[in-house]
Amino acid sequence: MKLRSHISTKLIKEYFLFGWMVAIFLAAALPDASLAASNDKIERSPLVSGVFKNIPMKEAIVSIEKSIGYKIILQSFDLSIPVSGEFVEKDINAVFTSLLKGYNLVVLIDNEKRIVQIKSLGKKGKNHELVNETVDATAFPENDGVESSEITNPQKEQGGEPIILEDGADIADRDPFTGKTEDEIIKLHGDQNLEIEQEVANPNTIEPFTGMTNAELADLHHKQNESISGDQP
């Protein structure tokens, strides 16, 4: 019976640890992606329909709350920023990813309490809008009549000197996709990992694979151990 108790406890711990390792990996590997967590695996995330044309974020939230019946909480956002978008039965995670496309964010959905929390992980780099776009070099006046193979390095001025930005950083030292320096990216990952660690330590945090809170899993683990101990002669 002792062997059975040891194996059961070990499997539960390994399963719980595996779930959080996957969640942490996704957050670290996809910094610009939005992560949605739900405590109900059966009920779908709320769907949003609406048209928002350059209105304050606060007004958009009020409209969305009325349409879906959820309380929406935004953390570290300026509610006066203008947002625009047109949505028909769109998942709420995709809606806020679109409305707040200039930000890295996390969307946490609690279907039982009908609460949606959106946390800001900081603004994206200035170059993020160019990542998925194809830019025609001939569209720029200075490149008229110049073949693409003849275009000089855009990170250098004509004299060959590196371009220094207002904050003193060499543009060549910045990440081409986020526009951030290496130190800024390291800090961003550090902040994200710290927030994930805090969520893992929070007893009310929802474990992504089981849909149960950390406190519920701990209680279940405790009851299983008691049951196993009671079976011993």
mmCIF file with all atom_site columns, C-alpha atoms in Angstrom:
data_model
loop_
_atom_site.group_PDB
_atom_site.id
_atom_site.type_symbol
_atom_site.label_atom_id
_atom_site.label_alt_id
_atom_site.label_comp_id
_atom_site.label_asym_id
_atom_site.label_entity_id
_atom_site.label_seq_id
_atom_site.pdbx_PDB_ins_code
_atom_site.Cartn_x
_atom_site.Cartn_y
_atom_site.Cartn_z
_atom_site.occupancy
_atom_site.B_iso_or_equiv
_atom_site.pdbx_formal_charge
_atom_site.auth_seq_id
_atom_site.auth_comp_id
_atom_site.auth_asym_id
_atom_site.auth_atom_id
_atom_site.pdbx_PDB_model_num
ATOM 1   C CA . MET A 1 1   ? 0.000   0.000  0.000   1.00 0.00 ? 1   MET A CA 1
ATOM 2   C CA . LYS A 1 2   ? 2.913   2.358  0.679   1.00 0.00 ? 2   LYS A CA 1
ATOM 3   C CA . LEU A 1 3   ? 4.148   1.780  -2.881  1.00 0.00 ? 3   LEU A CA 1
ATOM 4   C CA . ARG A 1 4   ? 0.685   2.585  -4.265  1.00 0.00 ? 4   ARG A CA 1
ATOM 5   C CA . SER A 1 5   ? 0.517   5.812  -2.230  1.00 0.00 ? 5   SER A CA 1
ATOM 6   C CA . HIS A 1 6   ? 3.979   6.853  -3.405  1.00 0.00 ? 6   HIS A CA 1
ATOM 7   C CA . ILE A 1 7   ? 3.164   6.245  -7.094  1.00 0.00 ? 7   ILE A CA 1
ATOM 8   C CA . SER A 1 8   ? -0.218  8.046  -6.932  1.00 0.00 ? 8   SER A CA 1
ATOM 9   C CA . THR A 1 9   ? 1.254   11.088 -5.201  1.00 0.00 ? 9   THR A CA 1
ATOM 10  C CA . LYS A 1 10  ? 4.148   11.234 -7.652  1.00 0.00 ? 10  LYS A CA 1
ATOM 11  C CA . LEU A 1 11  ? 1.826   11.060 -10.691 1.00 0.00 ? 11  LEU A CA 1
ATOM 12  C CA . ILE A 1 12  ? -0.402  13.854 -9.362  1.00 0.00 ? 12  ILE A CA 1
ATOM 13  C CA . LYS A 1 13  ? 2.591   16.120 -8.704  1.00 0.00 ? 13  LYS A CA 1
ATOM 14  C CA . GLU A 1 14  ? 4.117   15.402 -12.126 1.00 0.00 ? 14  GLU A CA 1
ATOM 15  C CA . TYR A 1 15  ? 0.811   16.081 -13.927 1.00 0.00 ? 15  TYR A CA 1
ATOM 16  C CA . PHE A 1 16  ? 0.300   19.387 -12.090 1.00 0.00 ? 16  PHE A CA 1
ATOM 17  C CA . LEU A 1 17  ? 3.897   20.458 -12.753 1.00 0.00 ? 17  LEU A CA 1
ATOM 18  C CA . PHE A 1 18  ? 3.622   19.523 -16.457 1.00 0.00 ? 18  PHE A CA 1
ATOM 19  C CA . GLY A 1 19  ? 0.544   21.716 -16.890 1.00 0.00 ? 19  GLY A CA 1
ATOM 20  C CA . TRP A 1 20  ? 2.292   24.787 -15.519 1.00 0.00 ? 20  TRP A CA 1
ATOM 21  C CA . MET A 1 21  ? 5.495   24.094 -17.457 1.00 0.00 ? 21  MET A CA 1
ATOM 22  C CA . VAL A 1 22  ? 3.489   24.182 -20.701 1.00 0.00 ? 22  VAL A CA 1
ATOM 23  C CA . ALA A 1 23  ? 1.747   27.427 -19.686 1.00 0.00 ? 23  ALA A CA 1
ATOM 24  C CA . ILE A 1 24  ? 5.065   29.096 -18.768 1.00 0.00 ? 24  ILE A CA 1
ATOM 25  C CA . PHE A 1 25  ? 6.661   27.913 -22.031 1.00 0.00 ? 25  PHE A CA 1
ATOM 26  C CA . LEU A 1 26  ? 3.853   29.429 -24.101 1.00 0.00 ? 26  LEU A CA 1
ATOM 27  C CA . ALA A 1 27  ? 4.124   32.762 -22.319 1.00 0.00 ? 27  ALA A CA 1
ATOM 28  C CA . ALA A 1 28  ? 7.901   32.902 -22.781 1.00 0.00 ? 28  ALA A CA 1
ATOM 29  C CA . ALA A 1 29  ? 7.903   31.723 -26.406 1.00 0.00 ? 29  ALA A CA 1
ATOM 30  C CA . LEU A 1 30  ? 5.088   33.992 -27.603 1.00 0.00 ? 30  LEU A CA 1
ATOM 31  C CA . PRO A 1 31  ? 5.524   37.387 -25.928 1.00 0.00 ? 31  PRO A CA 1
ATOM 32  C CA . ASP A 1 32  ? 3.205   39.166 -28.373 1.00 0.00 ? 32  ASP A CA 1
ATOM 33  C CA . ALA A 1 33  ? 0.480   36.639 -28.089 1.00 0.00 ? 33  ALA A CA 1
ATOM 34  C CA . SER A 1 34  ? -2.531  36.925 -25.804 1.00 0.00 ? 34  SER A CA 1
ATOM 35  C CA . LEU A 1 35  ? -3.166  34.060 -23.418 1.00 0.00 ? 35  LEU A CA 1
ATOM 36  C CA . ALA A 1 36  ? -6.764  33.180 -22.450 1.00 0.00 ? 36  ALA A CA 1
ATOM 37  C CA . ALA A 1 37  ? -7.541  31.074 -19.372 1.00 0.00 ? 37  ALA A CA 1
ATOM 38  C CA . SER A 1 38  ? -10.971 29.735 -18.431 1.00 0.00 ? 38  SER A CA 1
ATOM 39  C CA . ASN A 1 39  ? -12.196 27.816 -15.400 1.00 0.00 ? 39  ASN A CA 1
ATOM 40  C CA . ASP A 1 40  ? -14.904 26.058 -17.391 1.00 0.00 ? 40  ASP A CA 1
ATOM 41  C CA . LYS A 1 41  ? -13.777 23.735 -20.175 1.00 0.00 ? 41  LYS A CA 1
ATOM 42  C CA . ILE A 1 42  ? -17.308 23.075 -21.426 1.00 0.00 ? 42  ILE A CA 1
ATOM 43  C CA . GLU A 1 43  ? -18.784 26.582 -21.572 1.00 0.00 ? 43  GLU A CA 1
ATOM 44  C CA . ARG A 1 44  ? -17.346 28.617 -24.447 1.00 0.00 ? 44  ARG A CA 1
ATOM 45  C CA . SER A 1 45  ? -15.741 31.980 -23.963 1.00 0.00 ? 45  SER A CA 1
ATOM 46  C CA . PRO A 1 46  ? -18.220 34.828 -24.495 1.00 0.00 ? 46  PRO A CA 1
ATOM 47  C CA . LEU A 1 47  ? -18.679 35.996 -28.080 1.00 0.00 ? 47  LEU A CA 1
ATOM 48  C CA . VAL A 1 48  ? -18.827 39.683 -28.959 1.00 0.00 ? 48  VAL A CA 1
ATOM 49  C CA . SER A 1 49  ? -20.642 41.492 -31.768 1.00 0.00 ? 49  SER A CA 1
ATOM 50  C CA . GLY A 1 50  ? -20.395 45.234 -32.266 1.00 0.00 ? 50  GLY A CA 1
ATOM 51  C CA . VAL A 1 51  ? -18.990 48.152 -34.214 1.00 0.00 ? 51  VAL A CA 1
ATOM 52  C CA . PHE A 1 52  ? -16.611 50.572 -32.502 1.00 0.00 ? 52  PHE A CA 1
ATOM 53  C CA . LYS A 1 53  ? -15.398 53.600 -34.443 1.00 0.00 ? 53  LYS A CA 1
ATOM 54  C CA . ASN A 1 54  ? -12.707 55.620 -32.712 1.00 0.00 ? 54  ASN A CA 1
ATOM 55  C CA . ILE A 1 55  ? -14.437 55.681 -29.321 1.00 0.00 ? 55  ILE A CA 1
ATOM 56  C CA . PRO A 1 56  ? -12.785 55.737 -25.867 1.00 0.00 ? 56  PRO A CA 1
ATOM 57  C CA . MET A 1 57  ? -11.880 52.309 -24.505 1.00 0.00 ? 57  MET A CA 1
ATOM 58  C CA . LYS A 1 58  ? -14.180 52.931 -21.535 1.00 0.00 ? 58  LYS A CA 1
ATOM 59  C CA . GLU A 1 59  ? -17.239 53.274 -23.799 1.00 0.00 ? 59  GLU A CA 1
ATOM 60  C CA . ALA A 1 60  ? -16.326 50.102 -25.684 1.00 0.00 ? 60  ALA A CA 1
ATOM 61  C CA . ILE A 1 61  ? -16.059 48.185 -22.398 1.00 0.00 ? 61  ILE A CA 1
ATOM 62  C CA . VAL A 1 62  ? -19.499 49.361 -21.228 1.00 0.00 ? 62  VAL A CA 1
ATOM 63  C CA . SER A 1 63  ? -21.019 48.255 -24.543 1.00 0.00 ? 63  SER A CA 1
ATOM 64  C CA . ILE A 1 64  ? -19.311 44.842 -24.442 1.00 0.00 ? 64  ILE A CA 1
ATOM 65  C CA . GLU A 1 65  ? -20.319 44.271 -20.803 1.00 0.00 ? 65  GLU A CA 1
ATOM 66  C CA . LYS A 1 66  ? -23.974 44.886 -21.668 1.00 0.00 ? 66  LYS A CA 1
ATOM 67  C CA . SER A 1 67  ? -23.881 42.545 -24.656 1.00 0.00 ? 67  SER A CA 1
ATOM 68  C CA . ILE A 1 68  ? -22.190 39.560 -22.965 1.00 0.00 ? 68  ILE A CA 1
ATOM 69  C CA . GLY A 1 69  ? -23.225 39.986 -19.322 1.00 0.00 ? 69  GLY A CA 1
ATOM 70  C CA . TYR A 1 70  ? -19.660 39.778 -18.006 1.00 0.00 ? 70  TYR A CA 1
ATOM 71  C CA . LYS A 1 71  ? -17.759 42.222 -15.790 1.00 0.00 ? 71  LYS A CA 1
ATOM 72  C CA . ILE A 1 72  ? -14.622 43.444 -17.603 1.00 0.00 ? 72  ILE A CA 1
ATOM 73  C CA . ILE A 1 73  ? -11.591 44.577 -15.601 1.00 0.00 ? 73  ILE A CA 1
ATOM 74  C CA . LEU A 1 74  ? -8.659  46.280 -17.324 1.00 0.00 ? 74  LEU A CA 1
ATOM 75  C CA . GLN A 1 75  ? -5.362  46.634 -15.471 1.00 0.00 ? 75  GLN A CA 1
ATOM 76  C CA . SER A 1 76  ? -2.621  49.112 -16.450 1.00 0.00 ? 76  SER A CA 1
ATOM 77  C CA . PHE A 1 77  ? -4.540  50.559 -19.400 1.00 0.00 ? 77  PHE A CA 1
ATOM 78  C CA . ASP A 1 78  ? -5.554  54.134 -20.211 1.00 0.00 ? 78  ASP A CA 1
ATOM 79  C CA . LEU A 1 79  ? -9.340  53.908 -20.601 1.00 0.00 ? 79  LEU A CA 1
ATOM 80  C CA . SER A 1 80  ? -9.417  57.109 -22.650 1.00 0.00 ? 80  SER A CA 1
ATOM 81  C CA . ILE A 1 81  ? -7.436  55.672 -25.582 1.00 0.00 ? 81  ILE A CA 1
ATOM 82  C CA . PRO A 1 82  ? -9.480  55.516 -28.816 1.00 0.00 ? 82  PRO A CA 1
ATOM 83  C CA . VAL A 1 83  ? -10.287 52.068 -30.193 1.00 0.00 ? 83  VAL A CA 1
ATOM 84  C CA . SER A 1 84  ? -11.883 50.851 -33.404 1.00 0.00 ? 84  SER A CA 1
ATOM 85  C CA . GLY A 1 85  ? -13.100 47.520 -34.700 1.00 0.00 ? 85  GLY A CA 1
ATOM 86  C CA . GLU A 1 86  ? -16.026 45.623 -36.190 1.00 0.00 ? 86  GLU A CA 1
ATOM 87  C CA . PHE A 1 87  ? -16.856 42.184 -34.793 1.00 0.00 ? 87  PHE A CA 1
ATOM 88  C CA . VAL A 1 88  ? -19.493 39.534 -35.475 1.00 0.00 ? 88  VAL A CA 1
ATOM 89  C CA . GLU A 1 89  ? -19.631 36.677 -32.960 1.00 0.00 ? 89  GLU A CA 1
ATOM 90  C CA . LYS A 1 90  ? -15.915 37.009 -32.191 1.00 0.00 ? 90  LYS A CA 1
ATOM 91  C CA . ASP A 1 91  ? -14.232 35.359 -29.201 1.00 0.00 ? 91  ASP A CA 1
ATOM 92  C CA . ILE A 1 92  ? -13.642 38.000 -26.526 1.00 0.00 ? 92  ILE A CA 1
ATOM 93  C CA . ASN A 1 93  ? -9.920  37.207 -26.448 1.00 0.00 ? 93  ASN A CA 1
ATOM 94  C CA . ALA A 1 94  ? -9.641  37.989 -30.172 1.00 0.00 ? 94  ALA A CA 1
ATOM 95  C CA . VAL A 1 95  ? -11.714 41.157 -29.721 1.00 0.00 ? 95  VAL A CA 1
ATOM 96  C CA . PHE A 1 96  ? -9.421  42.674 -27.097 1.00 0.00 ? 96  PHE A CA 1
ATOM 97  C CA . THR A 1 97  ? -6.332  41.517 -28.959 1.00 0.00 ? 97  THR A CA 1
ATOM 98  C CA . SER A 1 98  ? -7.627  43.555 -31.915 1.00 0.00 ? 98  SER A CA 1
ATOM 99  C CA . LEU A 1 99  ? -8.821  46.600 -29.952 1.00 0.00 ? 99  LEU A CA 1
ATOM 100 C CA . LEU A 1 100 ? -5.556  46.761 -27.995 1.00 0.00 ? 100 LEU A CA 1
ATOM 101 C CA . LYS A 1 101 ? -3.269  45.599 -30.788 1.00 0.00 ? 101 LYS A CA 1
ATOM 102 C CA . GLY A 1 102 ? -0.519  47.975 -29.668 1.00 0.00 ? 102 GLY A CA 1
ATOM 103 C CA . TYR A 1 103 ? -0.111  46.088 -26.389 1.00 0.00 ? 103 TYR A CA 1
ATOM 104 C CA . ASN A 1 104 ? 1.146   42.746 -25.145 1.00 0.00 ? 104 ASN A CA 1
ATOM 105 C CA . LEU A 1 105 ? -1.646  41.481 -22.920 1.00 0.00 ? 105 LEU A CA 1
ATOM 106 C CA . VAL A 1 106 ? -3.084  38.532 -21.003 1.00 0.00 ? 106 VAL A CA 1
ATOM 107 C CA . VAL A 1 107 ? -6.815  37.762 -21.003 1.00 0.00 ? 107 VAL A CA 1
ATOM 108 C CA . LEU A 1 108 ? -8.138  35.776 -18.017 1.00 0.00 ? 108 LEU A CA 1
ATOM 109 C CA . ILE A 1 109 ? -11.725 34.505 -18.258 1.00 0.00 ? 109 ILE A CA 1
ATOM 110 C CA . ASP A 1 110 ? -13.742 33.249 -15.278 1.00 0.00 ? 110 ASP A CA 1
ATOM 111 C CA . ASN A 1 111 ? -16.985 31.849 -16.725 1.00 0.00 ? 111 ASN A CA 1
ATOM 112 C CA . GLU A 1 112 ? -18.345 30.847 -13.323 1.00 0.00 ? 112 GLU A CA 1
ATOM 113 C CA . LYS A 1 113 ? -18.043 34.356 -11.847 1.00 0.00 ? 113 LYS A CA 1
ATOM 114 C CA . ARG A 1 114 ? -18.588 35.961 -15.274 1.00 0.00 ? 114 ARG A CA 1
ATOM 115 C CA . ILE A 1 115 ? -15.488 38.123 -15.046 1.00 0.00 ? 115 ILE A CA 1
ATOM 116 C CA . VAL A 1 116 ? -12.930 38.975 -17.738 1.00 0.00 ? 116 VAL A CA 1
ATOM 117 C CA . GLN A 1 117 ? -9.585  40.417 -16.639 1.00 0.00 ? 117 GLN A CA 1
ATOM 118 C CA . ILE A 1 118 ? -7.201  42.005 -19.140 1.00 0.00 ? 118 ILE A CA 1
ATOM 119 C CA . LYS A 1 119 ? -3.669  42.678 -17.906 1.00 0.00 ? 119 LYS A CA 1
ATOM 120 C CA . SER A 1 120 ? -1.156  44.782 -19.814 1.00 0.00 ? 120 SER A CA 1
ATOM 121 C CA . LEU A 1 121 ? 2.375   43.412 -20.257 1.00 0.00 ? 121 LEU A CA 1
ATOM 122 C CA . GLY A 1 122 ? 3.558   46.648 -21.853 1.00 0.00 ? 122 GLY A CA 1
ATOM 123 C CA . LYS A 1 123 ? 3.355   48.261 -25.262 1.00 0.00 ? 123 LYS A CA 1
ATOM 124 C CA . LYS A 1 124 ? 4.669   46.488 -28.338 1.00 0.00 ? 124 LYS A CA 1
ATOM 125 C CA . GLY A 1 125 ? 7.611   47.946 -30.229 1.00 0.00 ? 125 GLY A CA 1
ATOM 126 C CA . LYS A 1 126 ? 7.057   50.658 -32.814 1.00 0.00 ? 126 LYS A CA 1
ATOM 127 C CA . ASN A 1 127 ? 7.845   48.212 -35.630 1.00 0.00 ? 127 ASN A CA 1
ATOM 128 C CA . HIS A 1 128 ? 5.248   45.560 -34.705 1.00 0.00 ? 128 HIS A CA 1
ATOM 129 C CA . GLU A 1 129 ? 2.767   46.734 -37.361 1.00 0.00 ? 129 GLU A CA 1
ATOM 130 C CA . LEU A 1 130 ? 5.249   45.932 -40.154 1.00 0.00 ? 130 LEU A CA 1
ATOM 131 C CA . VAL A 1 131 ? 5.844   42.323 -39.171 1.00 0.00 ? 131 VAL A CA 1
ATOM 132 C CA . ASN A 1 132 ? 2.981   40.891 -41.239 1.00 0.00 ? 132 ASN A CA 1
ATOM 133 C CA . GLU A 1 133 ? 3.104   43.423 -44.053 1.00 0.00 ? 133 GLU A CA 1
ATOM 134 C CA . THR A 1 134 ? 5.054   43.387 -47.304 1.00 0.00 ? 134 THR A CA 1
ATOM 135 C CA . VAL A 1 135 ? 6.664   46.762 -47.999 1.00 0.00 ? 135 VAL A CA 1
ATOM 136 C CA . ASP A 1 136 ? 7.446   47.725 -51.598 1.00 0.00 ? 136 ASP A CA 1
ATOM 137 C CA . ALA A 1 137 ? 10.782  49.576 -51.655 1.00 0.00 ? 137 ALA A CA 1
ATOM 138 C CA . THR A 1 138 ? 9.741   51.564 -54.748 1.00 0.00 ? 138 THR A CA 1
ATOM 139 C CA . ALA A 1 139 ? 6.956   53.167 -52.705 1.00 0.00 ? 139 ALA A CA 1
ATOM 140 C CA . PHE A 1 140 ? 9.526   55.405 -51.024 1.00 0.00 ? 140 PHE A CA 1
ATOM 141 C CA . PRO A 1 141 ? 10.557  58.532 -53.012 1.00 0.00 ? 141 PRO A CA 1
ATOM 142 C CA . GLU A 1 142 ? 14.260  58.100 -52.247 1.00 0.00 ? 142 GLU A CA 1
ATOM 143 C CA . ASN A 1 143 ? 14.182  54.652 -53.870 1.00 0.00 ? 143 ASN A CA 1
ATOM 144 C CA . ASP A 1 144 ? 12.554  55.670 -57.176 1.00 0.00 ? 144 ASP A CA 1
ATOM 145 C CA . GLY A 1 145 ? 14.217  53.827 -60.031 1.00 0.00 ? 145 GLY A CA 1
ATOM 146 C CA . VAL A 1 146 ? 16.468  51.796 -57.722 1.00 0.00 ? 146 VAL A CA 1
ATOM 147 C CA . GLU A 1 147 ? 16.407  48.011 -57.895 1.00 0.00 ? 147 GLU A CA 1
ATOM 148 C CA . SER A 1 148 ? 15.818  46.245 -54.593 1.00 0.00 ? 148 SER A CA 1
ATOM 149 C CA . SER A 1 149 ? 19.305  44.703 -54.706 1.00 0.00 ? 149 SER A CA 1
ATOM 150 C CA . GLU A 1 150 ? 20.832  48.201 -54.828 1.00 0.00 ? 150 GLU A CA 1
ATOM 151 C CA . ILE A 1 151 ? 19.053  49.596 -51.777 1.00 0.00 ? 151 ILE A CA 1
ATOM 152 C CA . THR A 1 152 ? 21.524  50.379 -49.007 1.00 0.00 ? 152 THR A CA 1
ATOM 153 C CA . ASN A 1 153 ? 21.271  49.176 -45.430 1.00 0.00 ? 153 ASN A CA 1
ATOM 154 C CA . PRO A 1 154 ? 18.328  51.119 -43.909 1.00 0.00 ? 154 PRO A CA 1
ATOM 155 C CA . GLN A 1 155 ? 20.074  51.023 -40.531 1.00 0.00 ? 155 GLN A CA 1
ATOM 156 C CA . LYS A 1 156 ? 22.874  53.266 -41.808 1.00 0.00 ? 156 LYS A CA 1
ATOM 157 C CA . GLU A 1 157 ? 22.877  56.849 -43.052 1.00 0.00 ? 157 GLU A CA 1
ATOM 158 C CA . GLN A 1 158 ? 24.400  57.709 -46.425 1.00 0.00 ? 158 GLN A CA 1
ATOM 159 C CA . GLY A 1 159 ? 27.758  58.442 -44.806 1.00 0.00 ? 159 GLY A CA 1
ATOM 160 C CA . GLY A 1 160 ? 27.900  54.927 -43.394 1.00 0.00 ? 160 GLY A CA 1
ATOM 161 C CA . GLU A 1 161 ? 27.372  56.070 -39.801 1.00 0.00 ? 161 GLU A CA 1
ATOM 162 C CA . PRO A 1 162 ? 24.858  54.160 -37.652 1.00 0.00 ? 162 PRO A CA 1
ATOM 163 C CA . ILE A 1 163 ? 21.549  55.884 -36.948 1.00 0.00 ? 163 ILE A CA 1
ATOM 164 C CA . ILE A 1 164 ? 21.301  56.884 -33.283 1.00 0.00 ? 164 ILE A CA 1
ATOM 165 C CA . LEU A 1 165 ? 17.771  57.231 -31.917 1.00 0.00 ? 165 LEU A CA 1
ATOM 166 C CA . GLU A 1 166 ? 16.597  59.880 -29.463 1.00 0.00 ? 166 GLU A CA 1
ATOM 167 C CA . ASP A 1 167 ? 17.101  57.569 -26.483 1.00 0.00 ? 167 ASP A CA 1
ATOM 168 C CA . GLY A 1 168 ? 20.760  57.086 -27.434 1.00 0.00 ? 168 GLY A CA 1
ATOM 169 C CA . ALA A 1 169 ? 20.414  53.517 -28.728 1.00 0.00 ? 169 ALA A CA 1
ATOM 170 C CA . ASP A 1 170 ? 21.868  52.430 -32.074 1.00 0.00 ? 170 ASP A CA 1
ATOM 171 C CA . ILE A 1 171 ? 18.976  51.234 -34.267 1.00 0.00 ? 171 ILE A CA 1
ATOM 172 C CA . ALA A 1 172 ? 21.153  48.284 -35.328 1.00 0.00 ? 172 ALA A CA 1
ATOM 173 C CA . ASP A 1 173 ? 21.129  47.082 -31.703 1.00 0.00 ? 173 ASP A CA 1
ATOM 174 C CA . ARG A 1 174 ? 17.339  46.843 -31.620 1.00 0.00 ? 174 ARG A CA 1
ATOM 175 C CA . ASP A 1 175 ? 15.238  43.766 -32.290 1.00 0.00 ? 175 ASP A CA 1
ATOM 176 C CA . PRO A 1 176 ? 13.747  44.253 -35.798 1.00 0.00 ? 176 PRO A CA 1
ATOM 177 C CA . PHE A 1 177 ? 10.317  42.906 -34.838 1.00 0.00 ? 177 PHE A CA 1
ATOM 178 C CA . THR A 1 178 ? 9.651   44.628 -31.489 1.00 0.00 ? 178 THR A CA 1
ATOM 179 C CA . GLY A 1 179 ? 11.886  47.698 -31.805 1.00 0.00 ? 179 GLY A CA 1
ATOM 180 C CA . LYS A 1 180 ? 13.238  46.986 -28.319 1.00 0.00 ? 180 LYS A CA 1
ATOM 181 C CA . THR A 1 181 ? 16.832  46.704 -27.138 1.00 0.00 ? 181 THR A CA 1
ATOM 182 C CA . GLU A 1 182 ? 18.158  43.431 -25.751 1.00 0.00 ? 182 GLU A CA 1
ATOM 183 C CA . ASP A 1 183 ? 17.954  44.783 -22.187 1.00 0.00 ? 183 ASP A CA 1
ATOM 184 C CA . GLU A 1 184 ? 14.325  45.828 -22.719 1.00 0.00 ? 184 GLU A CA 1
ATOM 185 C CA . ILE A 1 185 ? 13.413  42.378 -24.060 1.00 0.00 ? 185 ILE A CA 1
ATOM 186 C CA . ILE A 1 186 ? 15.154  40.663 -21.129 1.00 0.00 ? 186 ILE A CA 1
ATOM 187 C CA . LYS A 1 187 ? 13.235  42.892 -18.702 1.00 0.00 ? 187 LYS A CA 1
ATOM 188 C CA . LEU A 1 188 ? 9.945   42.183 -20.492 1.00 0.00 ? 188 LEU A CA 1
ATOM 189 C CA . HIS A 1 189 ? 10.495  38.419 -20.240 1.00 0.00 ? 189 HIS A CA 1
ATOM 190 C CA . GLY A 1 190 ? 11.503  38.819 -16.596 1.00 0.00 ? 190 GLY A CA 1
ATOM 191 C CA . ASP A 1 191 ? 8.318   40.758 -15.824 1.00 0.00 ? 191 ASP A CA 1
ATOM 192 C CA . GLN A 1 192 ? 6.210   38.151 -17.650 1.00 0.00 ? 192 GLN A CA 1
ATOM 193 C CA . ASN A 1 193 ? 7.862   35.250 -15.810 1.00 0.00 ? 193 ASN A CA 1
ATOM 194 C CA . LEU A 1 194 ? 7.395   37.034 -12.466 1.00 0.00 ? 194 LEU A CA 1
ATOM 195 C CA . GLU A 1 195 ? 3.704   37.533 -13.174 1.00 0.00 ? 195 GLU A CA 1
ATOM 196 C CA . ILE A 1 196 ? 3.321   33.873 -14.139 1.00 0.00 ? 196 ILE A CA 1
ATOM 197 C CA . GLU A 1 197 ? 5.109   32.780 -10.949 1.00 0.00 ? 197 GLU A CA 1
ATOM 198 C CA . GLN A 1 198 ? 2.722   34.944 -8.929  1.00 0.00 ? 198 GLN A CA 1
ATOM 199 C CA . GLU A 1 199 ? -0.259  33.397 -10.724 1.00 0.00 ? 199 GLU A CA 1
ATOM 200 C CA . VAL A 1 200 ? 1.090   29.899 -10.028 1.00 0.00 ? 200 VAL A CA 1
ATOM 201 C CA . ALA A 1 201 ? 1.449   30.729 -6.326  1.00 0.00 ? 201 ALA A CA 1
ATOM 202 C CA . ASN A 1 202 ? -2.055  32.223 -6.129  1.00 0.00 ? 202 ASN A CA 1
ATOM 203 C CA . PRO A 1 203 ? -4.552  29.680 -4.702  1.00 0.00 ? 203 PRO A CA 1
ATOM 204 C CA . ASN A 1 204 ? -7.317  31.199 -6.872  1.00 0.00 ? 204 ASN A CA 1
ATOM 205 C CA . THR A 1 205 ? -5.391  30.762 -10.127 1.00 0.00 ? 205 THR A CA 1
ATOM 206 C CA . ILE A 1 206 ? -6.983  28.295 -12.552 1.00 0.00 ? 206 ILE A CA 1
ATOM 207 C CA . GLU A 1 207 ? -4.797  25.389 -13.696 1.00 0.00 ? 207 GLU A CA 1
ATOM 208 C CA . PRO A 1 208 ? -5.068  25.317 -17.528 1.00 0.00 ? 208 PRO A CA 1
ATOM 209 C CA . PHE A 1 209 ? -5.520  21.557 -18.042 1.00 0.00 ? 209 PHE A CA 1
ATOM 210 C CA . THR A 1 210 ? -7.983  20.622 -15.280 1.00 0.00 ? 210 THR A CA 1
ATOM 211 C CA . GLY A 1 211 ? -9.930  23.894 -15.058 1.00 0.00 ? 211 GLY A CA 1
ATOM 212 C CA . MET A 1 212 ? -9.556  23.745 -11.260 1.00 0.00 ? 212 MET A CA 1
ATOM 213 C CA . THR A 1 213 ? -7.989  26.352 -9.005  1.00 0.00 ? 213 THR A CA 1
ATOM 214 C CA . ASN A 1 214 ? -4.697  25.675 -7.241  1.00 0.00 ? 214 ASN A CA 1
ATOM 215 C CA . ALA A 1 215 ? -6.568  25.524 -3.938  1.00 0.00 ? 215 ALA A CA 1
ATOM 216 C CA . GLU A 1 216 ? -9.036  22.939 -5.306  1.00 0.00 ? 216 GLU A CA 1
ATOM 217 C CA . LEU A 1 217 ? -6.186  20.811 -6.651  1.00 0.00 ? 217 LEU A CA 1
ATOM 218 C CA . ALA A 1 218 ? -4.359  20.989 -3.327  1.00 0.00 ? 218 ALA A CA 1
ATOM 219 C CA . ASP A 1 219 ? -7.551  19.948 -1.504  1.00 0.00 ? 219 ASP A CA 1
ATOM 220 C CA . LEU A 1 220 ? -8.114  17.078 -3.962  1.00 0.00 ? 220 LEU A CA 1
ATOM 221 C CA . HIS A 1 221 ? -4.530  15.943 -3.512  1.00 0.00 ? 221 HIS A CA 1
ATOM 222 C CA . HIS A 1 222 ? -4.970  16.034 0.269   1.00 0.00 ? 222 HIS A CA 1
ATOM 223 C CA . LYS A 1 223 ? -8.190  13.990 0.136   1.00 0.00 ? 223 LYS A CA 1
ATOM 224 C CA . GLN A 1 224 ? -6.588  11.406 -2.163  1.00 0.00 ? 224 GLN A CA 1
ATOM 225 C CA . ASN A 1 225 ? -3.689  10.992 0.251   1.00 0.00 ? 225 ASN A CA 1
ATOM 226 C CA . GLU A 1 226 ? -6.127  10.578 3.146   1.00 0.00 ? 226 GLU A CA 1
ATOM 227 C CA . SER A 1 227 ? -8.082  7.966  1.178   1.00 0.00 ? 227 SER A CA 1
ATOM 228 C CA . ILE A 1 228 ? -4.912  6.064  0.323   1.00 0.00 ? 228 ILE A CA 1
ATOM 229 C CA . SER A 1 229 ? -3.733  6.207  3.924   1.00 0.00 ? 229 SER A CA 1
ATOM 230 C CA . GLY A 1 230 ? -7.122  4.900  5.092   1.00 0.00 ? 230 GLY A CA 1
ATOM 231 C CA . ASP A 1 231 ? -6.799  1.865  2.811   1.00 0.00 ? 231 ASP A CA 1
ATOM 232 C CA . GLN A 1 232 ? -3.569  0.809  4.458   1.00 0.00 ? 232 GLN A CA 1
ATOM 233 C CA . PRO A 1 233 ? -3.877  -2.103 6.931   1.00 0.00 ? 233 PRO A CA 1
#
